[in-house]
Short mmCIF file of C-alpha atoms in Angstrom, two decimals:
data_model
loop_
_atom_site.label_atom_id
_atom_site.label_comp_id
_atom_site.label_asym_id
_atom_site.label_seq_id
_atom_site.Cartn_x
_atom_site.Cartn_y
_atom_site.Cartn_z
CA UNK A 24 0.00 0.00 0.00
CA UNK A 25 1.43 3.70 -1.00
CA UNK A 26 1.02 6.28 0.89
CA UNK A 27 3.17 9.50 2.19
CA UNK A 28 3.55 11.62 5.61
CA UNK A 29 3.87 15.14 4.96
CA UNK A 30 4.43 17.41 8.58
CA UNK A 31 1.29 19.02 9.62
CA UNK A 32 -0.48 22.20 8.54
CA UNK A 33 -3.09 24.60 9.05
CA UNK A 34 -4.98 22.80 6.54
CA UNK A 35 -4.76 19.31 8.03
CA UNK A 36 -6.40 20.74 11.53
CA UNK A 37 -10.54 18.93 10.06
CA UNK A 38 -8.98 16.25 9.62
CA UNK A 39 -6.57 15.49 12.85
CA UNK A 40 -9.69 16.86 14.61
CA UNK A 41 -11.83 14.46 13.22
CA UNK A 42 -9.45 11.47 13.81
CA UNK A 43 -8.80 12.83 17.14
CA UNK A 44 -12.17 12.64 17.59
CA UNK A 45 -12.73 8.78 16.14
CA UNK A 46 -9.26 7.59 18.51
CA UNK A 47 -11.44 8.62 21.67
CA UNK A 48 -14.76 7.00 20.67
CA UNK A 49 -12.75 4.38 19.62
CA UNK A 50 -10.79 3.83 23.39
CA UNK A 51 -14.18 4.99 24.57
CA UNK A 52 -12.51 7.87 26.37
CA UNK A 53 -14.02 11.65 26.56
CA UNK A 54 -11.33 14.07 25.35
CA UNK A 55 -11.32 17.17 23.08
CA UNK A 56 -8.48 18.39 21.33
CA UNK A 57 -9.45 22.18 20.16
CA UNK A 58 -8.70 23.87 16.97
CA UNK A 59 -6.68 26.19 19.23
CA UNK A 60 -5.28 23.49 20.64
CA UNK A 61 -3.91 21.66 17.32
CA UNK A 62 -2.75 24.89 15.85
CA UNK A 63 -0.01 25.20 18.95
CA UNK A 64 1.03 21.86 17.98
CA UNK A 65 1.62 22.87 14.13
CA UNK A 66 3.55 26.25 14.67
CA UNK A 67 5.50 24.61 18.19
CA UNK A 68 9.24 23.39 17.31
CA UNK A 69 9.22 20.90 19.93
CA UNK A 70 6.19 19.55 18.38
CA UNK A 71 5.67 17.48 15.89
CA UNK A 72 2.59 16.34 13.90
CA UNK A 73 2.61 14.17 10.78
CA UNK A 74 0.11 13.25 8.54
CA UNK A 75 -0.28 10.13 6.46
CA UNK A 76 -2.19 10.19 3.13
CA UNK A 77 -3.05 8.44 0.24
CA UNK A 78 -1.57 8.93 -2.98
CA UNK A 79 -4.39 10.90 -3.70
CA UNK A 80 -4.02 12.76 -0.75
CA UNK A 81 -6.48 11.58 1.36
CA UNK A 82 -5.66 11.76 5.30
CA UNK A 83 -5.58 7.96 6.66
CA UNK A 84 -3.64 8.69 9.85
CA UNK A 85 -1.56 11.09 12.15
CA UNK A 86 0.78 10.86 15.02
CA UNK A 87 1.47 13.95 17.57
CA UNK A 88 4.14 14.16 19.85
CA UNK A 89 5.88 16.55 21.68
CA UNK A 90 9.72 16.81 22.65
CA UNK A 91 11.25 17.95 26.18
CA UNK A 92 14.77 17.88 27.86
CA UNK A 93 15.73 14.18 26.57
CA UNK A 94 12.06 12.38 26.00
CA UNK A 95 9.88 12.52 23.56
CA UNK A 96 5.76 11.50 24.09
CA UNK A 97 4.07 10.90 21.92
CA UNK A 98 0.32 12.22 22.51
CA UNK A 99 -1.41 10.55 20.09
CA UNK A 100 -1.75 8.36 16.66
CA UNK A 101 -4.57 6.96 15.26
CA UNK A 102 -4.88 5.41 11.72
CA UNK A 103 -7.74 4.51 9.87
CA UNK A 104 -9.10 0.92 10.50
CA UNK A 105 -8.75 0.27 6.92
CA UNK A 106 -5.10 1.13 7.10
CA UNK A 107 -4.35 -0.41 10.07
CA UNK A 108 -1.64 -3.51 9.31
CA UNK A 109 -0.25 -1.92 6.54
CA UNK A 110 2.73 -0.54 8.55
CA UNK A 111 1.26 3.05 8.28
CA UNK A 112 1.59 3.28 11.91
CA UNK A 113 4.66 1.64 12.30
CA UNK A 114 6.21 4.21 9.82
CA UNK A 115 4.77 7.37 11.78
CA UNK A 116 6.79 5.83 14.55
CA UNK A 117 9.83 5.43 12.70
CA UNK A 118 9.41 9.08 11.76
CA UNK A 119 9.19 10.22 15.44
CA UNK A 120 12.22 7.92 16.32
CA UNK A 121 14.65 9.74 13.59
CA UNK A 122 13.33 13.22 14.65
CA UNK A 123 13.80 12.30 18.38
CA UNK A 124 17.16 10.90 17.72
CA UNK A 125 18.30 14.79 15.72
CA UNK A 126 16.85 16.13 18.74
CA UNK A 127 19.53 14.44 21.13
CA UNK A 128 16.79 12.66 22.53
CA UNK A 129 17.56 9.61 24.58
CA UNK A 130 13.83 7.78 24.90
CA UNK A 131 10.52 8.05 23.23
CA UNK A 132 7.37 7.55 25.94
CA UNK A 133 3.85 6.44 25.74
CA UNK A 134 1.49 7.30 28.46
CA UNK A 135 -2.06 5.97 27.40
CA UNK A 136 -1.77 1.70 26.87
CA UNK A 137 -4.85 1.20 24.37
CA UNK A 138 -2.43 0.16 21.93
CA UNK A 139 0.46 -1.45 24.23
CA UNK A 140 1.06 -4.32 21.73
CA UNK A 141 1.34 -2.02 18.71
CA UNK A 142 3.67 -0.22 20.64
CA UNK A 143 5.49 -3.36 22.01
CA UNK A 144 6.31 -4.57 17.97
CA UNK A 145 7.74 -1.18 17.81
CA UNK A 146 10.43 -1.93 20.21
CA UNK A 147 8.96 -0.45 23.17
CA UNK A 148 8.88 -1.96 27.07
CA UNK A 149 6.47 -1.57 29.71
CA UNK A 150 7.67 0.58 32.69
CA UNK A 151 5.36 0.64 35.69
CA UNK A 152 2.79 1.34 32.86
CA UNK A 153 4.24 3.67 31.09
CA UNK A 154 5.56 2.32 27.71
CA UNK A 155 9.30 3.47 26.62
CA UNK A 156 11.56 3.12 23.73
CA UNK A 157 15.33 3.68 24.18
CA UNK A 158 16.52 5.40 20.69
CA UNK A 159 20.06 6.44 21.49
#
């Protein structure tokens, strides 16, 4: 399957939003993540949002996640269920890994578990239930 990440714009906000939106019905969580909200994440340099897409440009997925000091979390990703094992999520991770890593950063961490097994194929390990990835 084809598709390409592209980092995060103004004009991706519907769609995150909307995605955003399906992840917490999904989980079966409340949780609202503002317009306001998203557009800190797009113009923040220790943030970083990517979208997947189709070839025909059609948003299938995203993954946020935010760097400090050494770490980096990430917030959320959520992929289509039509995408889903098609490695479009492992790839977003990949993506956060290499930026981490130019960042000097020594771990990526994952606070929410709904997807602890994806996250355990990706190389993370469970830590008193937070999940964490050593990249360097």
């Amino acid at each position: 399957m084809k598709f390409h990440l592209e980092q995060a714009s103004v004009g991706h906000i519907e769609a995150i939003k909307d995605f955003h939106g399906l992840l917490h019905k999904e989980i079966k969580e409340d949780a609202t993540l503002s317009e306001d909200d998203l557009r800190s994440y797009v113009f923040e340099p220790e943030a970083k949002i990517l979208v997947a897409s189709t070839t025909q440009d059609v948003p299938i997925g995203f993954i946020l996640s935010k760097y400090s000091l050494e770490q980096t979390e990430i917030i959320n990703l959520f992929v289509l269920e039509e995408y889903r094992k098609k490695q479009v999520g492992s790839y977003l991770v990949e993506m956060i890994k290499r930026w981490s890593t130019a960042k000097k950063c020594k771990e990526l961490i994952v606070k929410h578990t709904h997807a602890k097994e994806f996250y355990l194929k990706q190389g993370f390990k469970d830590v008193e239930g937070t999940l964490v990835c050593s990249i360097n």
